[in-house]
Amino acid sequence: MVNTSEHPSAPLFSSPSASGDNYLARLNPEQRAAIETTDGPLLVLAGAGTGKTRVLTTRFAHILLTGRAKPWQILTVTFTNKAAREMRERIGLLLGSPAEGLWLGTFHALCARMLRRHAEYVGLTQSFTILDTDDQLRLLKQVMAPWQIDIKRWPAPGLLGVIQRWKDRGLTPERITPTEDSDFANGHARAIYTAYQVRLKQLNACDFGDLMLHVTEILRTRPDVLAQYHRLFRYILVDEYQDTNTIQYLWLRLLAKHAEGPANICCVGDDDQSIYSWRGAEVENILRFEKDFPSAKVVRLERNYRSTRHILGAAAGLIAHNSERLGKTLRPGREDAEGKKVSVLGVWDSDTEARMVCEQAEKLRAQGHALKEIAILVRAGFQTRAFEERLMQTGLPYRIVGGLRFYERAEIRDALAYMRVLSQPADDLAFERIINVPKRGVGPAGLQKLHAAARANNLPLTGGTEKLLEDNALKGKSAAHLRQLMEAFASTRDILAREGHVVAVEHLLEESGYMDMWRQDRSPDAPGRLENLKELTRALADFGTLGAFLEHVALVMDHDENGQDDYLSIMTLHGAKGLEFDTVFLPGWEEGVFPSQRTLDEGGLKGLEEERRLAYVGITRARQEAIIFHAGRRRIYANWQPSMPSRFLEELPDEHVVRHDEGGGFQRQGLNLSESVFDNGPIIARRRKDPMLEAAPALQLGDHVRHPRFGEGVVISADRHHVEVSFESVGTKRLLSSFIEKI
Ligand code: ATP
Ligand code: MG
């Protein structure tokens, strides 16, 4: 039997045993109804933690154990590969042997398998290749060449994004209307898309989006193939239905709509947890279900078995601020459901935030809690760095779930390679990594030439390159690019001597064209990479020299998990969907970080509502305790800048939340500062021990002060947390005293 506490994720099968039907007895009446309504279309629409995933997997068991279908006659769609793996394991346990041949996986994995069976219908052979993003981009650039498009204005990654979005909406080139086509390069996108698809077929290849597009096209045009799947799949089960996009929806509908009658399709979802609209997900698919399947039953689950009453109350109060929602009731289902209030902690700065989270995690471990039951959920990837460094210092095992550790990310490794060459020009390995990143037209032959020159002159690769440039022995575009690169290094060395390592590294990454490479990249992860690079320069500012920083990173990279199997999880809120933990830390609830500035800028009110749903997902991951942080200052490059608490904090209902402020600038009426957030005594007591806090000046009337943004001024009134300052440049301002430096 699987012990749920050993898994950071929601248990898929909590208890069904192959003997008898006691697995049904462990469900509430609504859940049981959802499982026993085995035939016909069924939609389970319910809030977080109400057992939707449990219903889905118990339903799988029920179908098998009641002999309604064989394992391979059930099509099960999960949102991630991880969820698919877990479900497969549990089914294996249930059946007493590893389950083979299950149609269980993500949309893409299922479609890849189908496409291998019918590749010939779309002009491919069974052994077609699936291209990765790099290959796709290279191919698209080749295809684009004859159009002579101004690629500065219309870079290839942008077009790739357009094509991907079309594919997500099920639009083959023939289906693109002229209005659709006006977005990119003055209406050439459709023609290039057509040529790109032709080229892919010639190469016997397809990209990720094609997996769904081709299969859906086959199901649409080949009634014989469709009939085959209708016969095969007696049951269809779909988790996280609120996040399906158009093509996934079309594919499901084709498979589920039989001529002979309604299919046995069961979709479970929660409109309040729809968080992937930026990837084309359409929450309307949920609302359409009853129209698509007129005989559909809808089951609502209202009892939440995951979280305490306060966690639920806080989450419900927050999500009530969204206007576009179906509205659902969520009631505590646990006996011990009262629990602790959700904590909101205002801390001095982002370093204090990282320190406090790690201290609390250590404390929990000392009290006997498994680290696997603790998660830090961040809004953006760049936030992980501060926690990682703290955790490594304290030796607490952790894992970045669903992503790479900060210093292992490609853009960070590239930037580090630039820094290594800057600090140590003989570092050939580092130079080789970046010589053609961004593309400088240096192929394998070019690189060999550089190596040969280096060897002949007994120089490192950088020296060999300089030598060839001096001798005018390099030709064409690559010569100009390499000259630029070497000049960038040279000018950076000057700056390093004059202005220090932070400014120098920023200069190098700009001048080498590295930052621009990501700015021009339109793939969805490019903005996150740019944020990571900013975070890297922030980290750099913590060290006195470039050398000291590089040494730190080398040691950090060497960190080994030692096969630890109890580790704390760090992941993004998006990645945490469907999972649950005893304790959840939610750092960085500040305007601009969460809600994310980018989403607000690009998505307006809709974007804000999606961010709020993400906050709802975050809070509802916690079983026992949710602890939210906001820092009063964050470092932007080398400077500290004040940050505003997230608007979501104000939206959390007071009766379910306890707020503390030790410098985060979040003051509320009636705040009881002596109340403890944690079992170990008031936070406020720790305040005095914090050197940062001790350094905070007690300001008095007439003091001369400096503010990072407003410059110098004189204090004209002061109380415990606030001062009024008359600034030379901007006049009088009322501010938090924590941001003011006495001069
Ligand atoms: P999410 O919306 O976050 O995906 P969900 O609706 O899928 O959540 P589950 O993960 O299936 O919810 O269940 C949440 C927790 O409640 C799990 O730990 C599950 O085992 C437990 N649970 C579900 N139903 C019951 C029940 N009837 N009795 C006791 N515990 C239950
Ligand atoms: Mg779930």
mmCIF file of C-alpha atoms in Angstrom, residues 255-485:
data_model
loop_
_atom_site.group_PDB
_atom_site.id
_atom_site.type_symbol
_atom_site.label_atom_id
_atom_site.label_comp_id
_atom_site.label_asym_id
_atom_site.label_seq_id
_atom_site.Cartn_x
_atom_site.Cartn_y
_atom_site.Cartn_z
ATOM 1 C CA LEU A 255 -12.872 10.522 -29.510
ATOM 2 C CA ALA A 256 -15.824 10.918 -27.178
ATOM 3 C CA LYS A 257 -18.673 11.554 -29.611
ATOM 4 C CA HIS A 258 -19.808 8.216 -30.855
ATOM 5 C CA ALA A 259 -22.430 7.835 -33.537
ATOM 6 C CA GLU A 260 -24.215 5.160 -31.501
ATOM 7 C CA GLY A 261 -24.722 7.249 -28.423
ATOM 8 C CA PRO A 262 -23.054 9.237 -25.702
ATOM 9 C CA ALA A 263 -19.560 8.219 -24.735
ATOM 10 C CA ASN A 264 -18.365 7.357 -21.295
ATOM 11 C CA ILE A 265 -16.273 10.419 -20.806
ATOM 12 C CA CYS A 266 -15.508 11.824 -17.375
ATOM 13 C CA CYS A 267 -13.784 15.176 -17.062
ATOM 14 C CA VAL A 268 -12.815 16.714 -13.760
ATOM 15 C CA GLY A 269 -11.824 20.336 -13.299
ATOM 16 C CA ASP A 270 -12.087 23.600 -11.454
ATOM 17 C CA ASP A 271 -12.595 26.889 -13.271
ATOM 18 C CA ASP A 272 -10.912 28.689 -10.358
ATOM 19 C CA GLN A 273 -7.716 26.812 -11.104
ATOM 20 C CA SER A 274 -7.439 27.674 -14.766
ATOM 21 C CA ILE A 275 -3.903 29.038 -14.939
ATOM 22 C CA TYR A 276 -2.644 28.238 -18.415
ATOM 23 C CA SER A 277 -4.483 30.693 -20.649
ATOM 24 C CA TRP A 278 -1.070 32.043 -21.682
ATOM 25 C CA ARG A 279 -0.528 28.656 -23.314
ATOM 26 C CA GLY A 280 -3.875 28.748 -25.067
ATOM 27 C CA ALA A 281 -6.022 26.999 -22.467
ATOM 28 C CA GLU A 282 -9.703 27.858 -22.739
ATOM 29 C CA VAL A 283 -11.665 27.619 -19.542
ATOM 30 C CA GLU A 284 -14.823 27.880 -21.669
ATOM 31 C CA ASN A 285 -14.305 24.222 -22.555
ATOM 32 C CA ILE A 286 -15.717 23.395 -19.117
ATOM 33 C CA LEU A 287 -18.754 25.542 -19.692
ATOM 34 C CA ARG A 288 -19.328 23.935 -23.071
ATOM 35 C CA PHE A 289 -19.346 20.401 -21.743
ATOM 36 C CA GLU A 290 -23.085 20.229 -21.178
ATOM 37 C CA LYS A 291 -23.758 21.572 -24.652
ATOM 38 C CA ASP A 292 -21.419 19.099 -26.287
ATOM 39 C CA PHE A 293 -22.908 16.217 -24.375
ATOM 40 C CA PRO A 294 -26.555 17.044 -23.774
ATOM 41 C CA SER A 295 -27.088 13.969 -21.607
ATOM 42 C CA ALA A 296 -24.171 14.923 -19.383
ATOM 43 C CA LYS A 297 -24.424 14.663 -15.647
ATOM 44 C CA VAL A 298 -22.693 17.273 -13.572
ATOM 45 C CA VAL A 299 -21.480 16.391 -10.114
ATOM 46 C CA ARG A 300 -20.308 19.024 -7.701
ATOM 47 C CA LEU A 301 -18.052 18.157 -4.812
ATOM 48 C CA GLU A 302 -18.018 20.628 -1.987
ATOM 49 C CA ARG A 303 -16.142 19.024 0.826
ATOM 50 C CA ASN A 304 -12.460 19.701 0.905
ATOM 51 C CA TYR A 305 -10.417 16.977 2.572
ATOM 52 C CA ARG A 306 -7.057 18.558 2.135
ATOM 53 C CA SER A 307 -6.843 21.779 4.084
ATOM 54 C CA THR A 308 -7.814 23.289 7.409
ATOM 55 C CA ARG A 309 -10.772 25.615 7.756
ATOM 56 C CA HIS A 310 -8.602 28.712 7.879
ATOM 57 C CA ILE A 311 -6.680 27.799 4.764
ATOM 58 C CA LEU A 312 -9.943 27.229 2.931
ATOM 59 C CA GLY A 313 -11.435 30.446 4.265
ATOM 60 C CA ALA A 314 -8.430 32.467 3.187
ATOM 61 C CA ALA A 315 -8.420 30.914 -0.292
ATOM 62 C CA ALA A 316 -12.167 31.315 -0.728
ATOM 63 C CA GLY A 317 -12.052 34.948 0.393
ATOM 64 C CA LEU A 318 -9.331 35.682 -2.104
ATOM 65 C CA ILE A 319 -10.893 34.018 -5.123
ATOM 66 C CA ALA A 320 -14.223 35.735 -4.405
ATOM 67 C CA HIS A 321 -12.568 38.896 -5.770
ATOM 68 C CA ASN A 322 -12.631 37.415 -9.262
ATOM 69 C CA SER A 323 -15.645 38.368 -11.309
ATOM 70 C CA GLU A 324 -15.451 35.694 -13.984
ATOM 71 C CA ARG A 325 -16.216 32.499 -12.194
ATOM 72 C CA LEU A 326 -18.894 29.894 -11.855
ATOM 73 C CA GLY A 327 -18.879 30.154 -8.106
ATOM 74 C CA LYS A 328 -18.615 27.112 -5.910
ATOM 75 C CA THR A 329 -18.975 26.287 -2.282
ATOM 76 C CA LEU A 330 -16.068 24.788 -0.438
ATOM 77 C CA ARG A 331 -16.678 23.255 2.954
ATOM 78 C CA PRO A 332 -14.134 21.717 5.293
ATOM 79 C CA GLY A 333 -14.393 17.949 5.121
ATOM 80 C CA ARG A 334 -11.797 17.081 7.736
ATOM 81 C CA GLU A 335 -12.682 16.441 11.329
ATOM 82 C CA ASP A 336 -9.656 18.292 12.652
ATOM 83 C CA ALA A 337 -10.333 21.101 10.272
ATOM 84 C CA GLU A 338 -9.890 24.228 12.399
ATOM 85 C CA GLY A 339 -6.097 24.464 12.293
ATOM 86 C CA LYS A 340 -3.875 27.500 12.268
ATOM 87 C CA LYS A 341 -4.643 30.747 10.559
ATOM 88 C CA VAL A 342 -2.789 31.552 7.383
ATOM 89 C CA SER A 343 0.245 33.675 8.261
ATOM 90 C CA VAL A 344 1.196 36.774 6.370
ATOM 91 C CA LEU A 345 4.666 37.974 7.229
ATOM 92 C CA GLY A 346 6.139 41.276 6.216
ATOM 93 C CA VAL A 347 9.910 40.995 6.385
ATOM 94 C CA TRP A 348 12.713 43.473 6.034
ATOM 95 C CA ASP A 349 14.086 42.346 2.690
ATOM 96 C CA SER A 350 14.383 39.401 0.323
ATOM 97 C CA ASP A 351 17.427 38.021 2.170
ATOM 98 C CA THR A 352 15.504 37.934 5.436
ATOM 99 C CA GLU A 353 12.681 36.199 3.620
ATOM 100 C CA ALA A 354 14.994 33.413 2.421
ATOM 101 C CA ARG A 355 16.569 33.086 5.841
ATOM 102 C CA MET A 356 13.265 32.880 7.674
ATOM 103 C CA VAL A 357 11.763 30.321 5.316
ATOM 104 C CA CYS A 358 14.802 28.096 5.738
ATOM 105 C CA GLU A 359 14.840 28.514 9.517
ATOM 106 C CA GLN A 360 11.213 27.538 9.702
ATOM 107 C CA ALA A 361 11.801 24.528 7.459
ATOM 108 C CA GLU A 362 14.658 23.417 9.710
ATOM 109 C CA LYS A 363 12.507 23.863 12.761
ATOM 110 C CA LEU A 364 9.752 21.778 11.235
ATOM 111 C CA ARG A 365 12.242 19.047 10.480
ATOM 112 C CA ALA A 366 13.565 19.165 14.024
ATOM 113 C CA GLN A 367 9.987 18.703 15.205
ATOM 114 C CA GLY A 368 9.794 15.513 13.168
ATOM 115 C CA HIS A 369 8.114 16.708 10.002
ATOM 116 C CA ALA A 370 9.291 15.146 6.763
ATOM 117 C CA LEU A 371 10.891 17.618 4.357
ATOM 118 C CA LYS A 372 8.842 16.045 1.599
ATOM 119 C CA GLU A 373 5.814 17.561 3.233
ATOM 120 C CA ILE A 374 7.188 21.077 2.878
ATOM 121 C CA ALA A 375 7.190 23.174 -0.275
ATOM 122 C CA ILE A 376 8.291 26.628 -1.270
ATOM 123 C CA LEU A 377 6.081 27.816 -4.109
ATOM 124 C CA VAL A 378 7.357 30.742 -6.148
ATOM 125 C CA ARG A 379 5.733 32.836 -8.833
ATOM 126 C CA ALA A 380 8.821 33.092 -11.049
ATOM 127 C CA GLY A 381 11.873 30.943 -11.581
ATOM 128 C CA PHE A 382 14.346 33.651 -10.590
ATOM 129 C CA GLN A 383 13.020 33.552 -7.031
ATOM 130 C CA THR A 384 14.497 30.115 -6.369
ATOM 131 C CA ARG A 385 18.095 31.319 -6.160
ATOM 132 C CA ALA A 386 17.921 32.963 -2.742
ATOM 133 C CA PHE A 387 16.283 29.876 -1.227
ATOM 134 C CA GLU A 388 18.680 27.486 -2.899
ATOM 135 C CA GLU A 389 21.711 29.294 -1.539
ATOM 136 C CA ARG A 390 20.272 29.387 1.973
ATOM 137 C CA LEU A 391 19.317 25.733 1.882
ATOM 138 C CA MET A 392 22.754 24.750 0.689
ATOM 139 C CA GLN A 393 24.364 26.756 3.451
ATOM 140 C CA THR A 394 22.237 25.042 6.037
ATOM 141 C CA GLY A 395 22.633 21.657 4.381
ATOM 142 C CA LEU A 396 18.928 21.025 4.052
ATOM 143 C CA PRO A 397 18.278 18.733 1.067
ATOM 144 C CA TYR A 398 16.006 20.279 -1.514
ATOM 145 C CA ARG A 399 14.904 19.701 -5.056
ATOM 146 C CA ILE A 400 13.716 22.067 -7.727
ATOM 147 C CA VAL A 401 10.681 20.170 -8.958
ATOM 148 C CA GLY A 402 9.834 20.506 -12.642
ATOM 149 C CA GLY A 403 12.890 22.546 -13.452
ATOM 150 C CA LEU A 404 16.607 22.979 -13.110
ATOM 151 C CA ARG A 405 18.485 24.354 -10.165
ATOM 152 C CA PHE A 406 19.252 28.020 -10.634
ATOM 153 C CA TYR A 407 22.928 27.703 -11.539
ATOM 154 C CA GLU A 408 22.207 24.814 -13.898
ATOM 155 C CA ARG A 409 19.877 26.747 -16.162
ATOM 156 C CA ALA A 410 21.234 27.260 -19.678
ATOM 157 C CA GLU A 411 21.185 31.059 -19.603
ATOM 158 C CA ILE A 412 22.931 31.110 -16.228
ATOM 159 C CA ARG A 413 25.618 28.722 -17.441
ATOM 160 C CA ASP A 414 26.129 30.897 -20.519
ATOM 161 C CA ALA A 415 26.422 34.063 -18.454
ATOM 162 C CA LEU A 416 28.810 32.312 -16.061
ATOM 163 C CA ALA A 417 30.917 31.258 -19.032
ATOM 164 C CA TYR A 418 31.160 34.907 -20.098
ATOM 165 C CA MET A 419 32.237 35.813 -16.576
ATOM 166 C CA ARG A 420 34.805 33.024 -16.484
ATOM 167 C CA VAL A 421 36.416 34.237 -19.700
ATOM 168 C CA LEU A 422 36.403 37.762 -18.315
ATOM 169 C CA SER A 423 38.110 36.693 -15.133
ATOM 170 C CA GLN A 424 40.356 34.118 -16.761
ATOM 171 C CA PRO A 425 40.956 34.481 -20.513
ATOM 172 C CA ALA A 426 42.657 31.093 -20.651
ATOM 173 C CA ASP A 427 39.415 29.307 -19.743
ATOM 174 C CA ASP A 428 38.998 27.572 -23.116
ATOM 175 C CA LEU A 429 36.000 25.526 -22.068
ATOM 176 C CA ALA A 430 34.072 28.619 -21.083
ATOM 177 C CA PHE A 431 35.085 30.405 -24.271
ATOM 178 C CA GLU A 432 33.979 27.475 -26.400
ATOM 179 C CA ARG A 433 30.598 27.531 -24.722
ATOM 180 C CA ILE A 434 29.902 31.128 -25.610
ATOM 181 C CA ILE A 435 31.849 31.693 -28.816
ATOM 182 C CA ASN A 436 28.747 30.982 -30.841
ATOM 183 C CA VAL A 437 26.109 32.064 -28.318
ATOM 184 C CA PRO A 438 24.559 34.230 -29.680
ATOM 185 C CA LYS A 439 25.201 32.905 -33.178
ATOM 186 C CA ARG A 440 28.405 34.368 -34.615
ATOM 187 C CA GLY A 441 28.765 32.089 -37.605
ATOM 188 C CA VAL A 442 31.480 29.980 -35.987
ATOM 189 C CA GLY A 443 30.958 26.376 -37.060
ATOM 190 C CA PRO A 444 33.060 23.307 -36.219
ATOM 191 C CA ALA A 445 35.573 24.127 -38.983
ATOM 192 C CA GLY A 446 35.949 27.705 -37.781
ATOM 193 C CA LEU A 447 36.475 26.532 -34.237
ATOM 194 C CA GLN A 448 39.174 24.103 -35.381
ATOM 195 C CA LYS A 449 40.981 26.921 -37.105
ATOM 196 C CA LEU A 450 40.929 28.942 -33.898
ATOM 197 C CA HIS A 451 42.224 25.970 -31.928
ATOM 198 C CA ALA A 452 45.035 25.423 -34.414
ATOM 199 C CA ALA A 453 46.085 29.078 -34.210
ATOM 200 C CA ALA A 454 46.021 28.914 -30.426
ATOM 201 C CA ARG A 455 48.172 25.790 -30.348
ATOM 202 C CA ALA A 456 50.631 27.107 -32.920
ATOM 203 C CA ASN A 457 51.190 30.262 -30.892
ATOM 204 C CA ASN A 458 51.010 28.587 -27.532
ATOM 205 C CA LEU A 459 48.042 30.731 -26.564
ATOM 206 C CA PRO A 460 44.642 30.009 -25.117
ATOM 207 C CA LEU A 461 41.670 30.022 -27.485
ATOM 208 C CA THR A 462 40.940 33.697 -26.807
ATOM 209 C CA GLY A 463 44.563 34.527 -27.680
ATOM 210 C CA GLY A 464 44.412 32.413 -30.837
ATOM 211 C CA THR A 465 41.271 34.240 -31.884
ATOM 212 C CA GLU A 466 42.860 37.626 -31.317
ATOM 213 C CA LYS A 467 45.917 36.557 -33.270
ATOM 214 C CA LEU A 468 43.869 35.488 -36.283
ATOM 215 C CA LEU A 469 41.888 38.740 -36.141
ATOM 216 C CA GLU A 470 45.084 40.785 -36.016
ATOM 217 C CA ASP A 471 46.479 38.899 -38.992
ATOM 218 C CA ASN A 472 43.212 39.383 -40.855
ATOM 219 C CA ALA A 473 43.160 35.650 -41.289
ATOM 220 C CA LEU A 474 39.418 35.348 -40.631
ATOM 221 C CA LYS A 475 36.882 36.169 -43.296
ATOM 222 C CA GLY A 476 33.231 36.979 -43.623
ATOM 223 C CA LYS A 477 30.567 37.642 -41.048
ATOM 224 C CA SER A 478 32.153 35.516 -38.387
ATOM 225 C CA ALA A 479 35.261 37.734 -38.416
ATOM 226 C CA ALA A 480 33.184 40.844 -37.739
ATOM 227 C CA HIS A 481 31.217 39.076 -35.016
ATOM 228 C CA LEU A 482 34.321 37.731 -33.309
ATOM 229 C CA ARG A 483 35.983 41.129 -33.470
ATOM 230 C CA GLN A 484 32.938 42.573 -31.713
ATOM 231 C CA LEU A 485 33.115 39.863 -29.083
#
